[in-house]
PDB file of C-alpha atoms in Angstrom:
ATOM      1  CA  MET A   1     -95.645  19.159 -32.162  1.00 56.00           C
ATOM      2  CA  SER A   2     -96.331  17.952 -28.815  1.00 81.00           C
ATOM      3  CA  VAL A   3     -99.266  19.954 -27.462  1.00 86.00           C
ATOM      4  CA  GLU A   4     -99.230  20.955 -23.633  1.00 87.00           C
ATOM      5  CA  ILE A   5    -101.425  22.505 -21.720  1.00 88.00           C
ATOM      6  CA  LEU A   6    -100.357  24.995 -19.439  1.00 90.00           C
ATOM      7  CA  THR A   7    -101.383  27.997 -17.289  1.00 91.00           C
ATOM      8  CA  TYR A   8    -100.619  31.291 -17.538  1.00 90.00           C
ATOM      9  CA  SER A   9     -97.703  31.196 -15.558  1.00 90.00           C
ATOM     10  CA  ALA A  10     -96.476  28.491 -16.951  1.00 91.00           C
ATOM     11  CA  LEU A  11     -96.682  29.887 -20.419  1.00 89.00           C
ATOM     12  CA  GLY A  12     -94.721  33.348 -19.154  1.00 89.00           C
ATOM     13  CA  ALA A  13     -92.342  30.900 -17.637  1.00 89.00           C
ATOM     14  CA  ARG A  14     -91.605  28.980 -21.388  1.00 88.00           C
ATOM     15  CA  LEU A  15     -91.431  32.348 -23.275  1.00 86.00           C
ATOM     16  CA  ASN A  16     -89.923  34.472 -20.901  1.00 85.00           C
ATOM     17  CA  ILE A  17     -92.769  36.528 -20.642  1.00 86.00           C
ATOM     18  CA  SER A  18     -95.077  37.598 -17.722  1.00 86.00           C
ATOM     19  CA  PRO A  19     -98.405  35.740 -16.784  1.00 90.00           C
ATOM     20  CA  VAL A  20    -100.523  38.884 -17.912  1.00 90.00           C
ATOM     21  CA  ALA A  21     -98.322  39.261 -21.196  1.00 88.00           C
ATOM     22  CA  ALA A  22     -99.092  35.220 -21.503  1.00 89.00           C
ATOM     23  CA  ARG A  23    -102.977  35.429 -21.229  1.00 92.00           C
ATOM     24  CA  SER A  24    -102.740  37.828 -23.440  1.00 90.00           C
ATOM     25  CA  LEU A  25    -101.231  36.162 -26.179  1.00 88.00           C
ATOM     26  CA  ALA A  26    -103.486  33.078 -25.708  1.00 90.00           C
ATOM     27  CA  ARG A  27    -106.122  35.561 -25.815  1.00 92.00           C
ATOM     28  CA  ARG A  28    -104.831  37.236 -29.084  1.00 90.00           C
ATOM     29  CA  LEU A  29    -103.736  33.553 -31.323  1.00 89.00           C
ATOM     30  CA  ARG A  30    -107.262  32.496 -29.312  1.00 90.00           C
ATOM     31  CA  LEU A  31    -106.091  29.766 -27.821  1.00 89.00           C
ATOM     32  CA  PRO A  32    -108.219  26.876 -26.462  1.00 90.00           C
ATOM     33  CA  ARG A  33    -108.839  27.443 -22.617  1.00 90.00           C
ATOM     34  CA  SER A  34    -110.973  25.027 -20.162  1.00 90.00           C
ATOM     35  CA  LEU A  35    -109.967  25.172 -16.199  1.00 88.00           C
ATOM     36  CA  SER A  36    -108.383  22.852 -13.702  1.00 86.00           C
ATOM     37  CA  GLU A  37    -109.582  21.364 -10.540  1.00 88.00           C
ATOM     38  CA  ASP A  38    -108.366  24.085  -8.378  1.00 89.00           C
ATOM     39  CA  GLY A  39    -110.872  27.092 -10.628  1.00 87.00           C
ATOM     40  CA  LYS A  40    -106.901  28.333 -13.017  1.00 89.00           C
ATOM     41  CA  ALA A  41    -107.466  28.876 -16.466  1.00 90.00           C
ATOM     42  CA  LEU A  42    -104.893  26.195 -19.278  1.00 92.00           C
ATOM     43  CA  VAL A  43    -104.163  27.222 -22.038  1.00 91.00           C
ATOM     44  CA  THR A  44    -103.872  24.241 -24.372  1.00 90.00           C
ATOM     45  CA  VAL A  45    -100.730  25.668 -27.162  1.00 89.00           C
ATOM     46  CA  ASP A  46     -98.251  24.013 -29.257  1.00 85.00           C
ATOM     47  CA  LEU A  47     -94.966  25.364 -28.158  1.00 82.00           C
ATOM     48  CA  ALA A  48     -93.514  24.901 -31.434  1.00 79.00           C
ATOM     49  CA  GLU A  49     -96.531  26.618 -33.828  1.00 81.00           C
ATOM     50  CA  ILE A  50     -95.797  29.774 -31.533  1.00 81.00           C
ATOM     51  CA  ARG A  51     -93.318  32.203 -32.926  1.00 78.00           C
ATOM     52  CA  HIS A  52     -93.232  34.971 -30.101  1.00 73.00           C
ATOM     53  CA  THR A  53     -90.505  36.784 -28.910  1.00 73.00           C
ATOM     54  CA  PRO A  54     -90.358  38.926 -26.496  1.00 67.00           C
ATOM     55  CA  HIS A  55     -89.440  42.850 -26.373  1.00 69.00           C
ATOM     56  CA  PRO A  56     -86.989  43.538 -24.944  1.00 67.00           C
ATOM     57  CA  PRO A  57     -87.971  46.775 -21.967  1.00 62.00           C
ATOM     58  CA  SER A  58     -87.551  50.233 -24.080  1.00 62.00           C
ATOM     59  CA  SER A  59     -86.482  53.322 -23.798  1.00 61.00           C
ATOM     60  CA  ARG A  60     -90.049  54.534 -23.810  1.00 65.00           C
ATOM     61  CA  GLN A  61     -90.897  53.346 -21.028  1.00 67.00           C
ATOM     62  CA  ALA A  62     -88.201  54.431 -18.390  1.00 65.00           C
ATOM     63  CA  ALA A  63     -89.106  58.104 -20.381  1.00 71.00           C
ATOM     64  CA  ASP A  64     -92.794  57.323 -19.516  1.00 80.00           C
ATOM     65  CA  VAL A  65     -91.717  56.840 -16.042  1.00 82.00           C
ATOM     66  CA  ALA A  66     -89.863  59.964 -15.611  1.00 83.00           C
ATOM     67  CA  GLN A  67     -92.769  61.770 -16.687  1.00 87.00           C
ATOM     68  CA  TRP A  68     -95.444  60.231 -15.037  1.00 89.00           C
ATOM     69  CA  THR A  69     -93.127  60.683 -12.237  1.00 90.00           C
ATOM     70  CA  THR A  70     -92.731  64.405 -12.720  1.00 92.00           C
ATOM     71  CA  MET A  71     -96.623  64.864 -13.413  1.00 94.00           C
ATOM     72  CA  VAL A  72     -97.682  63.307  -9.568  1.00 95.00           C
ATOM     73  CA  ALA A  73     -94.907  65.389  -8.040  1.00 96.00           C
ATOM     74  CA  ALA A  74     -96.892  68.431  -9.717  1.00 96.00           C
ATOM     75  CA  LEU A  75    -100.094  67.170  -8.833  1.00 96.00           C
ATOM     76  CA  HIS A  76     -98.536  66.878  -5.499  1.00 97.00           C
ATOM     77  CA  VAL A  77     -97.602  70.831  -5.804  1.00 96.00           C
ATOM     78  CA  GLU A  78    -101.147  71.751  -6.784  1.00 97.00           C
ATOM     79  CA  ILE A  79    -102.780  69.460  -3.598  1.00 96.00           C
ATOM     80  CA  ALA A  80    -100.752  71.530  -1.303  1.00 96.00           C
ATOM     81  CA  GLN A  81    -101.830  74.692  -3.062  1.00 96.00           C
ATOM     82  CA  LEU A  82    -105.127  73.854  -3.054  1.00 96.00           C
ATOM     83  CA  GLU A  83    -105.099  72.644   1.173  1.00 96.00           C
ATOM     84  CA  ALA A  84    -103.784  76.169   1.554  1.00 94.00           C
ATOM     85  CA  SER A  85    -106.277  78.058  -0.598  1.00 95.00           C
ATOM     86  CA  ALA A  86    -108.632  75.382   1.280  1.00 95.00           C
ATOM     87  CA  ALA A  87    -107.719  76.881   4.708  1.00 94.00           C
ATOM     88  CA  GLY A  88    -107.228  80.585   3.618  1.00 92.00           C
ATOM     89  CA  HIS A  89    -111.312  80.414   2.623  1.00 95.00           C
ATOM     90  CA  ARG A  90    -111.682  78.671   6.300  1.00 95.00           C
ATOM     91  CA  ALA A  91    -110.501  81.171   8.339  1.00 93.00           C
ATOM     92  CA  ASP A  92    -112.884  83.711   6.470  1.00 94.00           C
ATOM     93  CA  PHE A  93    -115.563  81.518   6.529  1.00 95.00           C
ATOM     94  CA  GLU A  94    -114.691  81.317  11.010  1.00 95.00           C
ATOM     95  CA  HIS A  95    -114.262  85.267  10.525  1.00 95.00           C
ATOM     96  CA  GLU A  96    -117.867  85.676   8.803  1.00 96.00           C
ATOM     97  CA  ARG A  97    -119.341  83.070  10.728  1.00 96.00           C
ATOM     98  CA  ALA A  98    -118.596  85.269  13.826  1.00 96.00           C
ATOM     99  CA  ARG A  99    -119.239  88.517  12.810  1.00 96.00           C
ATOM    100  CA  ALA A 100    -122.970  87.025  12.247  1.00 96.00           C
ATOM    101  CA  ASP A 101    -123.451  85.356  15.364  1.00 96.00           C
ATOM    102  CA  ARG A 102    -122.547  89.370  17.029  1.00 96.00           C
ATOM    103  CA  LEU A 103    -124.783  91.073  14.298  1.00 96.00           C
ATOM    104  CA  MET A 104    -127.431  88.421  15.507  1.00 97.00           C
ATOM    105  CA  ALA A 105    -127.686  89.378  18.799  1.00 96.00           C
ATOM    106  CA  GLU A 106    -127.343  92.860  18.156  1.00 95.00           C
ATOM    107  CA  LEU A 107    -130.211  92.246  16.472  1.00 95.00           C
ATOM    108  CA  LEU A 108    -131.786  90.222  19.190  1.00 95.00           C
ATOM    109  CA  GLN A 109    -131.155  93.338  21.850  1.00 94.00           C
ATOM    110  CA  ALA A 110    -132.401  95.606  19.457  1.00 93.00           C
ATOM    111  CA  THR A 111    -135.541  93.727  18.828  1.00 93.00           C
ATOM    112  CA  ALA A 112    -136.097  93.322  22.261  1.00 93.00           C
ATOM    113  CA  GLU A 113    -135.316  97.022  23.327  1.00 91.00           C
ATOM    114  CA  ALA A 114    -137.915  98.213  20.757  1.00 90.00           C
ATOM    115  CA  THR A 115    -141.126  96.041  22.260  1.00 92.00           C
ATOM    116  CA  ALA A 116    -140.201  97.198  25.519  1.00 90.00           C
ATOM    117  CA  ALA A 117    -140.356 100.800  23.970  1.00 87.00           C
ATOM    118  CA  ARG A 118    -143.694 100.033  22.238  1.00 89.00           C
ATOM    119  CA  GLU A 119    -144.728  98.575  25.651  1.00 90.00           C
ATOM    120  CA  ALA A 120    -144.122 101.409  27.479  1.00 85.00           C
ATOM    121  CA  ALA A 121    -145.132 103.678  24.718  1.00 84.00           C
ATOM    122  CA  ALA A 122    -148.786 102.764  24.990  1.00 87.00           C
ATOM    123  CA  ARG A 123    -148.355 102.258  28.387  1.00 87.00           C
ATOM    124  CA  LEU A 124    -147.462 106.173  28.736  1.00 83.00           C
ATOM    125  CA  GLU A 125    -150.515 106.554  25.953  1.00 86.00           C
ATOM    126  CA  GLY A 126    -152.722 105.216  28.620  1.00 85.00           C
ATOM    127  CA  GLU A 127    -151.762 106.998  31.165  1.00 82.00           C
ATOM    128  CA  VAL A 128    -151.936 110.719  29.443  1.00 79.00           C
ATOM    129  CA  ALA A 129    -155.019 109.575  27.506  1.00 82.00           C
ATOM    130  CA  VAL A 130    -156.576 108.729  31.745  1.00 80.00           C
ATOM    131  CA  LEU A 131    -155.240 112.097  32.762  1.00 74.00           C
ATOM    132  CA  ARG A 132    -157.014 114.342  29.786  1.00 74.00           C
ATOM    133  CA  THR A 133    -160.066 112.456  30.659  1.00 78.00           C
ATOM    134  CA  ARG A 134    -159.603 113.244  34.293  1.00 72.00           C
ATOM    135  CA  ALA A 135    -158.794 117.184  33.538  1.00 66.00           C
ATOM    136  CA  LEU A 136    -162.023 116.782  31.410  1.00 69.00           C
ATOM    137  CA  THR A 137    -164.422 115.489  34.593  1.00 70.00           C
ATOM    138  CA  ASP A 138    -162.458 116.085  37.402  1.00 62.00           C
ATOM    139  CA  SER A 139    -162.116 120.089  39.175  1.00 58.00           C
ATOM    140  CA  SER A 140    -158.531 119.647  40.272  1.00 61.00           C
ATOM    141  CA  ILE A 141    -156.009 120.874  37.450  1.00 62.00           C
ATOM    142  CA  ASP A 142    -153.419 120.958  39.621  1.00 66.00           C
ATOM    143  CA  ARG A 143    -153.013 117.101  40.766  1.00 68.00           C
ATOM    144  CA  THR A 144    -153.677 116.950  37.194  1.00 66.00           C
ATOM    145  CA  GLU A 145    -150.887 118.837  36.044  1.00 72.00           C
ATOM    146  CA  ARG A 146    -149.201 117.133  38.197  1.00 72.00           C
ATOM    147  CA  ARG A 147    -149.236 114.343  37.274  1.00 73.00           C
ATOM    148  CA  LEU A 148    -148.314 115.531  33.406  1.00 74.00           C
ATOM    149  CA  GLY A 149    -145.450 116.679  34.408  1.00 77.00           C
ATOM    150  CA  GLN A 150    -144.584 113.836  35.870  1.00 80.00           C
ATOM    151  CA  LEU A 151    -145.386 111.753  32.265  1.00 79.00           C
ATOM    152  CA  ALA A 152    -143.193 114.238  30.468  1.00 80.00           C
ATOM    153  CA  ALA A 153    -139.991 113.537  32.674  1.00 81.00           C
ATOM    154  CA  THR A 154    -140.815 109.469  32.177  1.00 82.00           C
ATOM    155  CA  LEU A 155    -140.811 110.520  28.613  1.00 79.00           C
ATOM    156  CA  VAL A 156    -138.418 111.868  28.321  1.00 80.00           C
ATOM    157  CA  GLU A 157    -136.044 109.724  30.871  1.00 81.00           C
ATOM    158  CA  SER A 158    -137.130 106.384  27.946  1.00 78.00           C
ATOM    159  CA  ASP A 159    -136.153 108.735  24.755  1.00 76.00           C
ATOM    160  CA  ARG A 160    -132.758 109.009  26.542  1.00 79.00           C
ATOM    161  CA  LYS A 161    -132.058 105.472  27.366  1.00 77.00           C
ATOM    162  CA  ALA A 162    -133.588 104.232  24.238  1.00 72.00           C
ATOM    163  CA  ALA A 163    -130.763 106.468  22.302  1.00 71.00           C
ATOM    164  CA  ARG A 164    -128.501 105.081  24.135  1.00 72.00           C
ATOM    165  CA  GLY A 165    -128.863 101.648  23.936  1.00 60.00           C
TER     166      GLY A 165
END
């Protein structure tokens, strides 16, 4: 009955188990523990009282490894499929983004043309109003009629330009 003070790795070497298993065994058996000067855990143990037989590696562990390997392979396949799907979605996004940019440019162009047409219409309406007041006050009807004809031609030409744009 000799009591020894061992580290987990030394205890594991004596019992033919890993240091992690030795630590687990020490905790399970509630063996007294302390710290060495270098910071390692020391366990006070009487090896004669410990009846521990290490379990041989079971075939279940090999089956678990095979199962995990197949699961990892399946996950790799799923990741590849998701990456391909994401690439397709990215291409759709880029296409729609380009389309939206084109539509925005067309909208800005149409807005500018509409503003120009409104300004031209306001200018022409002002000229028509001036000509009407002149026609009422001025005796030279020929000049007024000629100017009204020119204004009508300008209106028709502006209307044609707007229809083409």
